[in-house]
Amino acid sequence: MYNGNMDTFEKFYFINTYGCQMNIHESEKIAGVLEKLGYFPCDAENKADVLVYNTCCIRETAEAKIHGHIGEAKILKQNNPDLIVVVCGCMSQQSGVATSLKRRFPFVDVVLGTSNLDLLEQAVVDAKQKKKTVNTDEKNYVLVNLPKVRTSRPNAWVNIIYGCNNFCTYCIVPYVRGREHSRPIQDIVSEVKDLIAKGYKEITLLGQNVNSYGHDLDDGTNFAQLLNEVAKIDGDFRVRFLTNHPKDLTDDVIQAIANNKKICNSIHLPVQSGSSDILKAMNRKYDRDYYLQLVEKIKKAIPDVGISTDIMVGFPGETEQDFLDTLDLVKKARFSSAFCFIYSRRKGTVADKMDNQISRAEKGVRIKRLLEAQNVITKEISQEMEGTLQRVLIEGKNKKYVNTYCGRTENGRLVNVKSDVDLFDQFVWVKIKKFQSATLWGELQKED
Ligand code: 5AD
Ligand code: SF4
């Protein structure tokens, strides 16, 4: 795009990212490839020369939104025939979707799957010559060696394991992300060392199931060992990790969190349902008693731990009693936060073929009841934090209030704090004064 300067014709890119942290990090790799090709980031789709959709397909709502959004690119392409439109990520990896995308959106130039990002560079070069690329071949390719443009300072994402072997019956992820594939421990440790040297203060280790880390390596490494190794690195930083599977969360991981100050006392532990029958139908491989005992064990071992979760309502066959079991588990586990979802049928999964699907109306009623139950607990936990002193890493400015910064406590709670001086990217001590539901308000304390 012509930038108004007679001497330079700078080229710009814009990336639309949908879905989870894995996708956010993959967009940093896409940006890395595009910047290597000489493109600069821009702040609006209509200024872009390369427009990327990094997609998600975990629920139907996500897909519908993305389809609508890609449709809008048709006009941009009409206005600028040289615009290169790229669709990649989980949605395009689903079987048959690349073909249907091509048919529905013929103006798309490049379609790549989750394991084909290494082809992006060549695909963009070819698209400039009006040559289209569609490649979603599965190859379990590890995308670590792509350049990255990190955008989430003070946090840096670090992949530790790709893919998933679990095949929960509702979930599309194993079909679009392939089988588990761990990165060697030395590669991860050296990436973290490099990030700490560059001043990143929070490292989030990423995997669909981080607890499976090392199972596919033959050197005996496991997730607890990785946590201990990362915590040994010098520097003032903290470590988070996403996401856990309750069946694989071992005692030595709990101990690693309890023993290492640098590892946050925060665990995301998706439960999905509080009914043992539904958990069985979901192929989760644990029951409600196991889960509740695990929560108790974690709370005993790790002081002030924040346990967050994912819960789904309306899985096929979920009775009122099954749902009441979920409400009861929520009250017993007392999650610091819960991401609540309505079950969404995904083509190709086992649950999609079950004939006892729940009506949309019933799902709607249940999600409301679940959110109300969790809101009560979130408020109670916020109230318990009033008056406590918390170490907060400031992530940015609050967009609504002036001179207000926001950050997270070690156990994962969002805190707003007023300050006349810039606090971005700093650890600060904050006394919690009040709360608004899930958000805490604190007062900046003098350095210790
Ligand atoms: N419908 C609704 N929610 C789903 N999740 C995964 N698959 C589905 C689906 N088909 C939720 C799970 C998971 C989170 C990332 O998304 O709760 O933990
Ligand atoms: Fe999906 Fe289950 Fe794998 Fe998580 S563990 S990505 S919910 S199949």
PDB file of C-alpha atoms and ligand atoms in Angstrom, residues 164 166-168 170-171 173-174 208 245 284, ligand 2:
ATOM      1  CA  CYS A 164      -3.230 -34.102  21.928  1.00  0.00           C
ATOM      2  CA  ASN A 166      -6.751 -37.763  24.581  1.00  0.00           C
ATOM      3  CA  PHE A 167      -9.738 -37.741  22.238  1.00  0.00           C
ATOM      4  CA  CYS A 168     -12.296 -36.366  24.674  1.00  0.00           C
ATOM      5  CA  TYR A 170     -16.662 -33.656  22.303  1.00  0.00           C
ATOM      6  CA  CYS A 171     -13.344 -32.209  21.162  1.00  0.00           C
ATOM      7  CA  VAL A 173      -8.500 -30.575  18.798  1.00  0.00           C
ATOM      8  CA  PRO A 174      -6.897 -34.037  18.351  1.00  0.00           C
ATOM      9  CA  GLN A 208      -2.879 -28.842  24.934  1.00  0.00           C
ATOM     10  CA  HIS A 245      -5.510 -32.560  32.297  1.00  0.00           C
ATOM     11  CA  ARG A 284     -12.155 -37.845  30.525  1.00  0.00           C
TER      12      ARG A 284
HETATM   13 FE1  SF4 B   2      -9.550 -31.564  23.637  1.00  0.00          FE
HETATM   14 FE2  SF4 B   2      -9.517 -33.305  25.674  1.00  0.00          FE
HETATM   15 FE3  SF4 B   2      -7.292 -32.900  24.214  1.00  0.00          FE
HETATM   16 FE4  SF4 B   2      -8.160 -30.961  25.863  1.00  0.00          FE
HETATM   17  S1  SF4 B   2      -7.446 -33.038  26.473  1.00  0.00           S
HETATM   18  S2  SF4 B   2      -7.463 -30.706  23.723  1.00  0.00           S
HETATM   19  S3  SF4 B   2     -10.374 -31.201  25.725  1.00  0.00           S
HETATM   20  S4  SF4 B   2      -9.216 -33.816  23.481  1.00  0.00           S
END
